[in-house]
Short mmCIF file of C-alpha atoms in Angstrom, two decimals:
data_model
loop_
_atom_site.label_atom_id
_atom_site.label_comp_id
_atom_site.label_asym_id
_atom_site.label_seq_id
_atom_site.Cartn_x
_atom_site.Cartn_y
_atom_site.Cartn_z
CA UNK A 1 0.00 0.00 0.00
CA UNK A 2 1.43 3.50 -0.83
CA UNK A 3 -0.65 6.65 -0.44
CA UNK A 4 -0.37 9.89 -1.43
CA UNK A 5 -3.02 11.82 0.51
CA UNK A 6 -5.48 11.76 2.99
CA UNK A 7 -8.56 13.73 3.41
CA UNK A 8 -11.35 14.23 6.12
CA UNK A 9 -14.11 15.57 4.80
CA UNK A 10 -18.18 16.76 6.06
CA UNK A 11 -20.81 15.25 3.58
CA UNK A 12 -20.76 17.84 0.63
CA UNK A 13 -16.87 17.18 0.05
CA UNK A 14 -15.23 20.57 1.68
CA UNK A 15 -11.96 19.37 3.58
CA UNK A 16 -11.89 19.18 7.42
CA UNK A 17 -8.28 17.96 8.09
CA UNK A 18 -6.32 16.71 5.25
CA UNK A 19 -2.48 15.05 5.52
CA UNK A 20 -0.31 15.32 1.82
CA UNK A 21 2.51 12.11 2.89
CA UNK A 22 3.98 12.20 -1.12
CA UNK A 23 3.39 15.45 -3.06
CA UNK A 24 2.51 13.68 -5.81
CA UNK A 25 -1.49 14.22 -6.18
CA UNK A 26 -2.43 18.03 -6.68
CA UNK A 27 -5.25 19.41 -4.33
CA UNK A 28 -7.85 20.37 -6.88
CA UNK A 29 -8.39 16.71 -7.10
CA UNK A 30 -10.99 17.07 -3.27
CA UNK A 31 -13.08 19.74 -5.21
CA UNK A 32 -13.40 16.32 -8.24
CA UNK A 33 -14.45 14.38 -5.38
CA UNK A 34 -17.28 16.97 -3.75
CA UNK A 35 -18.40 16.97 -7.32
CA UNK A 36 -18.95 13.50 -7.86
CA UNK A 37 -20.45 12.76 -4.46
CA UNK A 38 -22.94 14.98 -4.55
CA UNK A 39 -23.93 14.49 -7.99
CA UNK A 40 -24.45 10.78 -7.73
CA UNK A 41 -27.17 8.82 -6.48
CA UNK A 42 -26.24 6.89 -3.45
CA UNK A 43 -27.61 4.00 -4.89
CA UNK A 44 -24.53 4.24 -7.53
CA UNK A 45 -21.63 5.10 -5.27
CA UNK A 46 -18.38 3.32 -5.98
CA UNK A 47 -15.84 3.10 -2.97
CA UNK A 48 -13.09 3.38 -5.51
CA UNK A 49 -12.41 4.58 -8.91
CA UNK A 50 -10.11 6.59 -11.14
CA UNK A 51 -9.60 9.65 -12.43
CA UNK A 52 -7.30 11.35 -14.41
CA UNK A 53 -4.62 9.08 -13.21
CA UNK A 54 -5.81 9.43 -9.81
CA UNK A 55 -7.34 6.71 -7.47
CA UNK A 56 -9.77 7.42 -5.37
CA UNK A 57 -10.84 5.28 -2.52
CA UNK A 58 -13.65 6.30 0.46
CA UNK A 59 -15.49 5.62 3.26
CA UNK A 60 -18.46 7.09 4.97
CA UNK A 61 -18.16 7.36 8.93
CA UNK A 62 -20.71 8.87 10.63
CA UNK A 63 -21.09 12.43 9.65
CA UNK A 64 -17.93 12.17 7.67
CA UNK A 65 -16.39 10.95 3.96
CA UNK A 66 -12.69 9.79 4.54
CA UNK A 67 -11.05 9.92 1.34
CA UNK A 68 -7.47 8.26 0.10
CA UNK A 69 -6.00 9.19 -3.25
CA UNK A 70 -3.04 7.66 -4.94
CA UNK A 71 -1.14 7.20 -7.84
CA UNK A 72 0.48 3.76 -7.72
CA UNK A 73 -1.17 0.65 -8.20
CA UNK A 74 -1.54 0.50 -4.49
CA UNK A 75 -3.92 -2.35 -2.98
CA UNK A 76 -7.13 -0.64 -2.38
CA UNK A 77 -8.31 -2.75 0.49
CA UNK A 78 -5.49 -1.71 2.76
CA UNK A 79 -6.22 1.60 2.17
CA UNK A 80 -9.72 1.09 3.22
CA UNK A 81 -8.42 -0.41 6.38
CA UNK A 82 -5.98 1.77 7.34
CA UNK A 83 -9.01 4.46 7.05
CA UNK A 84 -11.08 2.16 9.18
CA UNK A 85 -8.28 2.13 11.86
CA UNK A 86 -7.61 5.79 11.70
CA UNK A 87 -11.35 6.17 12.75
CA UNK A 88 -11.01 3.77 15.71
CA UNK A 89 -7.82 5.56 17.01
CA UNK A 90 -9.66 9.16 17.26
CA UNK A 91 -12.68 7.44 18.41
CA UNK A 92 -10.57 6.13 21.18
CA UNK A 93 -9.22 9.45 22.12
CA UNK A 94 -12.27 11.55 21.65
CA UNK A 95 -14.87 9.81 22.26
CA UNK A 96 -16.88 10.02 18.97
CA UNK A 97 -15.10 10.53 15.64
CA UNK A 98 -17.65 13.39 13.59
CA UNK A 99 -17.12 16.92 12.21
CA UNK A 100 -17.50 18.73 15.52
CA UNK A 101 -14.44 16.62 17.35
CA UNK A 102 -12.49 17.29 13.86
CA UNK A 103 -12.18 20.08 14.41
CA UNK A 104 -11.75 20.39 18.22
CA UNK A 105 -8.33 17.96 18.10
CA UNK A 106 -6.57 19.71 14.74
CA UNK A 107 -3.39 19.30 16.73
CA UNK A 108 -3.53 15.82 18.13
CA UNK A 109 -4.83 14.24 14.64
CA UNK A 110 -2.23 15.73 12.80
CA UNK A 111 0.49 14.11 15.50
CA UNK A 112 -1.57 11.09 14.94
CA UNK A 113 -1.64 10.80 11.47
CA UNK A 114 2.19 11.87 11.28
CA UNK A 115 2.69 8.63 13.43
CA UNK A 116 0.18 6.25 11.69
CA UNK A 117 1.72 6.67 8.07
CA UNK A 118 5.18 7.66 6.97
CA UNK A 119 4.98 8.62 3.04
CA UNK A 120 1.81 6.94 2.47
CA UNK A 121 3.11 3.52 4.53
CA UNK A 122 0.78 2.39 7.28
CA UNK A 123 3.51 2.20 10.35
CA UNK A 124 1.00 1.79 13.50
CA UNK A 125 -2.43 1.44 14.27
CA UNK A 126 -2.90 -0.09 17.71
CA UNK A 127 -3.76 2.77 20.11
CA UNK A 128 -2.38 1.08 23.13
CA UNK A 129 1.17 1.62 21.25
CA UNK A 130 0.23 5.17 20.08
CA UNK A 131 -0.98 6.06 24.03
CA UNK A 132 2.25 5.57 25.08
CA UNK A 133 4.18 8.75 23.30
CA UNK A 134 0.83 10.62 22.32
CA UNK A 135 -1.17 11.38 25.14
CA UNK A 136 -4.49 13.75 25.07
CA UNK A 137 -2.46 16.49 27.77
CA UNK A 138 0.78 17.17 27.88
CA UNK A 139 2.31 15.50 24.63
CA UNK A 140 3.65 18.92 23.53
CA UNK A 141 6.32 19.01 26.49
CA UNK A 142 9.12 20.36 25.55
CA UNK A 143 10.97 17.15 26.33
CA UNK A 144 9.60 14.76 23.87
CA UNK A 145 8.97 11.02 24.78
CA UNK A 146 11.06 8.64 22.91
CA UNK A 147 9.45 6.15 20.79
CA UNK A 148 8.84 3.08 22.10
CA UNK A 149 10.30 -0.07 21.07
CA UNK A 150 7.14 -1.47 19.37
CA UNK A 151 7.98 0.93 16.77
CA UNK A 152 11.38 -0.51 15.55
CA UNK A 153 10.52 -4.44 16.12
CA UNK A 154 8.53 -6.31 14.01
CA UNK A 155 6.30 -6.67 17.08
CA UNK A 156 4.11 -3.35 16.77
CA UNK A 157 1.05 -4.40 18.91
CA UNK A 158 3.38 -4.68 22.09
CA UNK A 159 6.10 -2.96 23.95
CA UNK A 160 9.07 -4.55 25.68
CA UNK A 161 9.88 -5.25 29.29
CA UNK A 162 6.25 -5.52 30.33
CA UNK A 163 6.27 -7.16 33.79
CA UNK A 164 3.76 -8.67 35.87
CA UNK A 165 3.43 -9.59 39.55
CA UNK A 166 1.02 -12.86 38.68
CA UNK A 167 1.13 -14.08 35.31
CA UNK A 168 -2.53 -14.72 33.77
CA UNK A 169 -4.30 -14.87 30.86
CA UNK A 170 -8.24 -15.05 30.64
CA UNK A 171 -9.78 -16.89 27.38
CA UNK A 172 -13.83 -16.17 26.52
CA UNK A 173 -15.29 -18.34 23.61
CA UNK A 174 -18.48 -15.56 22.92
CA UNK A 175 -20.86 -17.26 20.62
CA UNK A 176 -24.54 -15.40 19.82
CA UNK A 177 -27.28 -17.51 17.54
CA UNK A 178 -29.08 -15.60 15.18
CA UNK A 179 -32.16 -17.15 14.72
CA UNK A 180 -35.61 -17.06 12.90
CA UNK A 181 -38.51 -19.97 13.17
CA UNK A 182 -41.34 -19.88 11.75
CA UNK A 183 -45.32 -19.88 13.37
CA UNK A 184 -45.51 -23.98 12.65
CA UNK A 185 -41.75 -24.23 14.23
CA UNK A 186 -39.73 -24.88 11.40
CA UNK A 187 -36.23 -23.25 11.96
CA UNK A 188 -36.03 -20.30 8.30
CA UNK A 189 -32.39 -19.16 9.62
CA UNK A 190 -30.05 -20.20 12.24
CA UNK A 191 -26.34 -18.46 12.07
CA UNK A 192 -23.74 -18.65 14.98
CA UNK A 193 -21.10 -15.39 15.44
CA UNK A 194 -18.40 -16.47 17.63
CA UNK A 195 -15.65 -14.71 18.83
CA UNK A 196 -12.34 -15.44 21.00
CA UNK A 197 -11.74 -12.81 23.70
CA UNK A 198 -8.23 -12.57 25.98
CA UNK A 199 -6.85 -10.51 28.50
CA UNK A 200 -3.42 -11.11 28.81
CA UNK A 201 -1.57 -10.23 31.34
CA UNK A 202 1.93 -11.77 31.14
CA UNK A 203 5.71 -10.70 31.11
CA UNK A 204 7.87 -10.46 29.03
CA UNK A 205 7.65 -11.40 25.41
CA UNK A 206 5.65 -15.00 25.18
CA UNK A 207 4.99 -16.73 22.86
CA UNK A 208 1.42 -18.75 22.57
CA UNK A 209 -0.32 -21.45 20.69
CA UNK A 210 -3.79 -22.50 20.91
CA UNK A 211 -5.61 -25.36 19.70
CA UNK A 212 -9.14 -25.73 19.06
CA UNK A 213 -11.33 -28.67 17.79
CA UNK A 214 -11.26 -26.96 14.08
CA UNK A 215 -12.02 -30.01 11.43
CA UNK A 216 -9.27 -28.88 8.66
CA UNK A 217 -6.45 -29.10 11.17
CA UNK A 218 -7.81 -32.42 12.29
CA UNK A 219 -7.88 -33.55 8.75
CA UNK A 220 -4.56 -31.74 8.09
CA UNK A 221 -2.84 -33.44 10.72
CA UNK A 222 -4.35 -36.85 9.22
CA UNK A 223 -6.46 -37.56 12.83
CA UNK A 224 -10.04 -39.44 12.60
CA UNK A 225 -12.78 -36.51 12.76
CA UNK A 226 -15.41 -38.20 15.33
CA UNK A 227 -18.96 -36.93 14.68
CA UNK A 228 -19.98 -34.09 16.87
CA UNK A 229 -16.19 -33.80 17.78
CA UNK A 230 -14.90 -30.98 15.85
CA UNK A 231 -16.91 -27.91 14.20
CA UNK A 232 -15.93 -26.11 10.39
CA UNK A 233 -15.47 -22.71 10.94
CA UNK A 234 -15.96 -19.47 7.90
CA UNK A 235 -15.48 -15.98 7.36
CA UNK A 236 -12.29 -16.55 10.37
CA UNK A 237 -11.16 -13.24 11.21
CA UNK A 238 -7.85 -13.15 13.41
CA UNK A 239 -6.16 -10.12 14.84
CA UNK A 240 -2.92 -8.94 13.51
CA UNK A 241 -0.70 -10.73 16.09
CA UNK A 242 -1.58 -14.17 14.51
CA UNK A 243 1.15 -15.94 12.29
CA UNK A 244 -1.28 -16.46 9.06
CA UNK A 245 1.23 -18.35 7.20
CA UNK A 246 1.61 -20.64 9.97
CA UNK A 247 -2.25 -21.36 10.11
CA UNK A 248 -2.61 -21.64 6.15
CA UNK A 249 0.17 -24.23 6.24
CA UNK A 250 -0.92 -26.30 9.78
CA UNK A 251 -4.17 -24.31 10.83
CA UNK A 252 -1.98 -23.53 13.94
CA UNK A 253 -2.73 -20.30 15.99
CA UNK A 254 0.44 -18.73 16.88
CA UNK A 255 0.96 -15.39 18.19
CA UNK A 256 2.22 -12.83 20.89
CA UNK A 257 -0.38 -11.03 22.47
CA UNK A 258 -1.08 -7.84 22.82
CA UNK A 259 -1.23 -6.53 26.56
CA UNK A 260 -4.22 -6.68 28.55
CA UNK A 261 -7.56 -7.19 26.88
CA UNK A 262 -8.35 -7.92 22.45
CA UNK A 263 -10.39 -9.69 20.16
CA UNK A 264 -7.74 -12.67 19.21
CA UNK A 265 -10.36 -14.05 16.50
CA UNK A 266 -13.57 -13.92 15.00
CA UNK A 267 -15.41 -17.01 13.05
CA UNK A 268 -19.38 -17.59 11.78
CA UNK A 269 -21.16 -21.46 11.51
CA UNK A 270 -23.53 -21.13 8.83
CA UNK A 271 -25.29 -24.09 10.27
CA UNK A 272 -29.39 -25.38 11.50
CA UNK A 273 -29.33 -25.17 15.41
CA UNK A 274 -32.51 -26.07 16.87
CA UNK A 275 -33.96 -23.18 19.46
CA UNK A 276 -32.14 -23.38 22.78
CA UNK A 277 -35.40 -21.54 24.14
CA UNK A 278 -38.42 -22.14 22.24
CA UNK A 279 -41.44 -19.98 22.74
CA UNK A 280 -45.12 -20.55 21.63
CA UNK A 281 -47.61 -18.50 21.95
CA UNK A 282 -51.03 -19.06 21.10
CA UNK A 283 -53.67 -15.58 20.96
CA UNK A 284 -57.20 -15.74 21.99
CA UNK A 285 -58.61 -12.46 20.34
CA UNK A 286 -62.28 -11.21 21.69
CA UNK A 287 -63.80 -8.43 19.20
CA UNK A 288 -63.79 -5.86 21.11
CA UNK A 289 -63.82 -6.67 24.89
CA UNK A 290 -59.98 -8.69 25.25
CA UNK A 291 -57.16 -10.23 24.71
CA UNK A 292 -55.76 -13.43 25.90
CA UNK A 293 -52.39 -14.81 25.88
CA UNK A 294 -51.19 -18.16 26.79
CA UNK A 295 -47.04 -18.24 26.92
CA UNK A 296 -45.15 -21.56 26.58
CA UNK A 297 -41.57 -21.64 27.17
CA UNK A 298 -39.06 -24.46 26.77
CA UNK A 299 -35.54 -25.14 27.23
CA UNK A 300 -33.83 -27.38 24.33
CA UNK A 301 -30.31 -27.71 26.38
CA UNK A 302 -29.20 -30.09 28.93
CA UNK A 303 -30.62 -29.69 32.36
CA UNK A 304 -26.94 -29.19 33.70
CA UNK A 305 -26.49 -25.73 32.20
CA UNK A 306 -28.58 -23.04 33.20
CA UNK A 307 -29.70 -19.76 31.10
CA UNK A 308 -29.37 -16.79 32.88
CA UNK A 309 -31.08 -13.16 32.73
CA UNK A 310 -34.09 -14.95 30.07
CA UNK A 311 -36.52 -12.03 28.59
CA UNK A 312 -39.14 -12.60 26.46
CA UNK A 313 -41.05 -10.51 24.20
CA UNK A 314 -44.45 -10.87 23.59
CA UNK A 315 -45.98 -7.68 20.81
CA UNK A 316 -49.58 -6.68 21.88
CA UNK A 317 -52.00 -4.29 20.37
CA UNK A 318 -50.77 -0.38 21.08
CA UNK A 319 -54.14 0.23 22.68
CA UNK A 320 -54.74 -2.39 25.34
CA UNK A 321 -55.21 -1.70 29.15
CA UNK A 322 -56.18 -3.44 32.35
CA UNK A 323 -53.56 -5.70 32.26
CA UNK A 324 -53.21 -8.93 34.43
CA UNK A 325 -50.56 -11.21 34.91
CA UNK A 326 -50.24 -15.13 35.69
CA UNK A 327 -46.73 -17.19 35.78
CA UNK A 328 -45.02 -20.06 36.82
CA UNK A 329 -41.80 -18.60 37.14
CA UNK A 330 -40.28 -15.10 36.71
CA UNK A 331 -42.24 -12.00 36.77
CA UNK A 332 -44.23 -10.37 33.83
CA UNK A 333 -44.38 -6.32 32.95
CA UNK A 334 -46.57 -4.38 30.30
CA UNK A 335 -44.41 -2.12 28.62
CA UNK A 336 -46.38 0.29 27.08
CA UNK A 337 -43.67 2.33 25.14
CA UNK A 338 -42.73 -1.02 23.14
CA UNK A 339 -46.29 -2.36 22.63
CA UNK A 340 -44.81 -5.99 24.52
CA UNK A 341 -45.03 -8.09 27.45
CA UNK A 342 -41.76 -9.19 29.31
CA UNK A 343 -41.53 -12.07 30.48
CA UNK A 344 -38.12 -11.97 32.97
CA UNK A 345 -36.92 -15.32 34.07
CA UNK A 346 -33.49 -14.62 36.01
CA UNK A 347 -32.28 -18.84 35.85
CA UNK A 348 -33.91 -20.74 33.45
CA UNK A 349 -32.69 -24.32 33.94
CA UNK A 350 -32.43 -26.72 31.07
CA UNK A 351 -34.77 -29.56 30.13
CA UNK A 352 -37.57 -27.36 31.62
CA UNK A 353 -41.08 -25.55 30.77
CA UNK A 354 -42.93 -22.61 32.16
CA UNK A 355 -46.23 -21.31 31.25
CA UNK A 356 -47.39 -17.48 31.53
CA UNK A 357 -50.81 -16.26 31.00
CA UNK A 358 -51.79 -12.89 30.29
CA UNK A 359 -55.17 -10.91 29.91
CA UNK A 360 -56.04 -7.42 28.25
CA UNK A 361 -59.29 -5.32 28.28
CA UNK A 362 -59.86 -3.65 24.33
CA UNK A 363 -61.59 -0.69 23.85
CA UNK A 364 -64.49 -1.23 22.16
CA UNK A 365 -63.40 1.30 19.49
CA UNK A 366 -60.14 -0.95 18.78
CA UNK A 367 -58.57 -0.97 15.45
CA UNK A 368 -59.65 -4.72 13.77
CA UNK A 369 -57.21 -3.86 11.06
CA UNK A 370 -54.13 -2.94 13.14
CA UNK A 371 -52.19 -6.28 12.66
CA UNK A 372 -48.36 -4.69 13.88
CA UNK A 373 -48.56 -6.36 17.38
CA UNK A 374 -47.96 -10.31 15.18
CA UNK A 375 -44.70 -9.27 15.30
CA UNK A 376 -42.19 -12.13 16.12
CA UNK A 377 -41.51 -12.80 19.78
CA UNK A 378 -37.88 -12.06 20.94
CA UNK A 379 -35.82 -13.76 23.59
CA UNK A 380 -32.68 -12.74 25.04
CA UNK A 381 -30.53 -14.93 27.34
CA UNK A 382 -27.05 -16.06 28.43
CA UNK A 383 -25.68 -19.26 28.88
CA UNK A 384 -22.58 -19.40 30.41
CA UNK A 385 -19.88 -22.94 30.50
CA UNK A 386 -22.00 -23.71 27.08
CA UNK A 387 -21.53 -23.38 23.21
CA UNK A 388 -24.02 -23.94 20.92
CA UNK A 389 -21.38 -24.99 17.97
CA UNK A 390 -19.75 -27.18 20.34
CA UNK A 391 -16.00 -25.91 19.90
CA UNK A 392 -13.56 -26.10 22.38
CA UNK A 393 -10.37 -24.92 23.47
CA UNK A 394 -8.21 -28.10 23.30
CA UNK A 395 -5.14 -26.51 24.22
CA UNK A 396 -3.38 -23.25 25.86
CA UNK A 397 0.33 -23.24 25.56
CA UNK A 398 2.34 -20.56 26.94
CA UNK A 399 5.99 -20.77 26.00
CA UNK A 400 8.41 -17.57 27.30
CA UNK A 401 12.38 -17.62 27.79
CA UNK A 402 12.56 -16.76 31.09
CA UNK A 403 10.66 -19.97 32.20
CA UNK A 404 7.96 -18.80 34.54
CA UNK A 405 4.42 -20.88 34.43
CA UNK A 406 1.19 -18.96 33.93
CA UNK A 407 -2.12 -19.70 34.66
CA UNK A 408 -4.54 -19.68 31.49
CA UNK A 409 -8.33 -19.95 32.69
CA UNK A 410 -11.17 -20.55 29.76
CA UNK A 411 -14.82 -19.57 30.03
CA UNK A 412 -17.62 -20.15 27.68
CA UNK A 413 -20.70 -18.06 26.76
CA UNK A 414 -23.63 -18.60 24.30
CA UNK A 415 -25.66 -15.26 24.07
CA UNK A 416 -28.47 -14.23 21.90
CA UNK A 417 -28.08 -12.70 19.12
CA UNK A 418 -31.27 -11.46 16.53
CA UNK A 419 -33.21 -14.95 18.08
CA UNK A 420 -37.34 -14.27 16.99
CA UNK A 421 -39.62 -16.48 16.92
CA UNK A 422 -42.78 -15.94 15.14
CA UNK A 423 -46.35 -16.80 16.51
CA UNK A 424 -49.31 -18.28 15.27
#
């Protein structure tokens, strides 16, 4: 990636902050680009294209257009990233990244910017490395911080020397089901987002490899892949610390962590998962006296996990009243500013089922065509030591030259994600 110029603009094109790393691209070419955007339709809008030997790739963020330009045949994609990264860094020092904190911190963005590319070469992006000489007071003294380490090793997410009085690190498989089933309970769309969460807190410089039950490095390293022993994962999305031609080659995950807490990877299972929680709800409608509601719940996971914090939401007509209130379990609230029941069950153990019934005067004046309240019901939950993909950390290995043993602890969490269910 090599480029020339970069531009923050508000939405009709006219410059903010700009930063010229290579002299080579002349500055009428922002007034080409305030032309084009707000002649075409936003239907029609192409991230990148050229122009009189210039190429022009954006982004929209927020209130803002950030806007690269270059001359060489410079990969597009990293430009769009190191955009994406310059947005993260301001956000994490002001707050918000839009046209009013622009132009509040002129000063610090142009230090930033100065440090974050060096004639249109991305040099660093992690703010925890950038916090360390640039700080949001007092980064103007007159004796100025020397840079640290990270900058000159190949090692640019962490600094050197780091020590700690108890060595730890803290591992969180995160996985939230999207899911959609239908009024006669046939599952439309199941999806699993997963993520792998640390916070690391060890000395030194270690180095760390982890092993998961991933099916292509079972088959690469030629074991037998046992059924319901190992899950495929797509769209994997690792953090820059990871060694990616040591997982194309062995589907290994190597790396040196960052300090303290990051996102290590990121994966999706495109795969049917029956409902951990299934709801039905069947709707007794009275013209023009009431409403009746009878609420099933059911847990689909095994009785030794539990579901914590369980919410579900039932849609109702926007003009019922007198409302009244029978459960099993839990406690149920009208919520007039959503239109919904909620249905709060703080431990919902598995194997088990829980009926709610509900009852609502209608005005006799009620709207018979008004059919908004057969919205889906929603449920949100957490269930913690549990995956619904079934992976697993197989493996933790901590390997640093001074010797010292650390203590790796793993925890696992399935949460909701968009999870609707719609009723008959």
């Amino acid at each position: 990636m090599s480029a020339s110029a970069i531009f923050f603009t508000d939405l009709k094109g006219k410059i903010l902050i700009s930063r010229d790393y290579r002299g080579d691209v002349p500055v009428s070419c922002i007034e080409k680009f305030s032309n084009r955007i707000q002649e075409e339709d936003d239907n029609e809008a192409k991230p990148v294209y050229t122009e009189g030997g210039v190429t022009y790739v954006y982004i929209k963020y927020n209130n803002l257009y950030v806007l690269s330009v270059t001359k060489k045949n410079s990969n597009v994609f990293s430009m769009m990233l190191f955009m994406y990264r310059a947005c993260g860094v301001f956000k994490d020092y002001f707050g918000e990244v839009s046209e009013e904190s622009i132009r509040d911190n002129f000063v610090i963005i142009y230090e930033l910017l100065d440090e974050m590319m060096d004639f249109g070469f991305p040099q660093t992006s992690e703010q925890k490395i950038l916090r360390e000489y640039i700080t949001q007071d007092g980064y103007r003294a007159e004796k100025q911080p020397r840079p640290p380490m990270a900058l000159t090793t190949a090692v640019s997410w962490r600094s050197e020397g780091i020590v700690h009085r108890k060595n730890e690190i803290f591992l969180d498989v995160v996985e939230r089901l999207n899911l959609l089933v239908s009024a006669s309970g046939q599952v439309l769309h199941s999806e699993i987002f997963g993520a792998v969460k640390m916070k690391s807190y060890l000395s030194g410089m270690p180095e760390l490899k982890l092993g998961l039950n991933d099916k292509l490095m079972f088959k690469a390293s030629g074991r037998n892949v046992g059924k319901g022993k190992s899950v495929e994962m797509e769209d994997i999305k690792f953090h820059q610390c990871v060694r990616l031609a040591r997982f194309e080659n062995d589907r290994t995950i190597s790396f040196i962590p960052p300090d303290g807490e990051f996102e290590l990877m990121s994966y999706r299972l495109n795969t049917q998962v029956k409902p951990l929680i299934w709801v039905e709800a069947v709707v007794e409608p009275h013209k023009s006296s009431r409403i009746e509601y009878m609420i099933k719940a059911r847990s689909q996971f095994k009785s030794r996990s539990i579901a914590n914090n369980v919410e579900i939401v039932i849609p109702v007509p926007t003009d019922v009243d007198s409302p009244s209130f029978k459960a099993s379990i839990g406690t149920v609230t009208y919520v007039p500013d959503k239109d919904a029941i909620v249905w709060s069950i703080k431990q919902f153990y598995g194997a088990r089922e829980y009926l709610m019934r509900a009852h609502f005067g209608l005005p006799s004046t009620a709207d018979t065509e008004d059919m908004s309240w057969k919205k889906p019901a929603s449920v949100s939950f957490e269930i913690p030591y549990f995956t619904v993909s079934g992976i697993q950390v197989r493996y933790l290995k901590i390997i640093e030259k001074s010797g010292y043993q650390a203590l790796p602890w793993v925890r696992y969490i399935t949460q909701n994600g968009d999870y609707q269910l719609r009723m008959s």
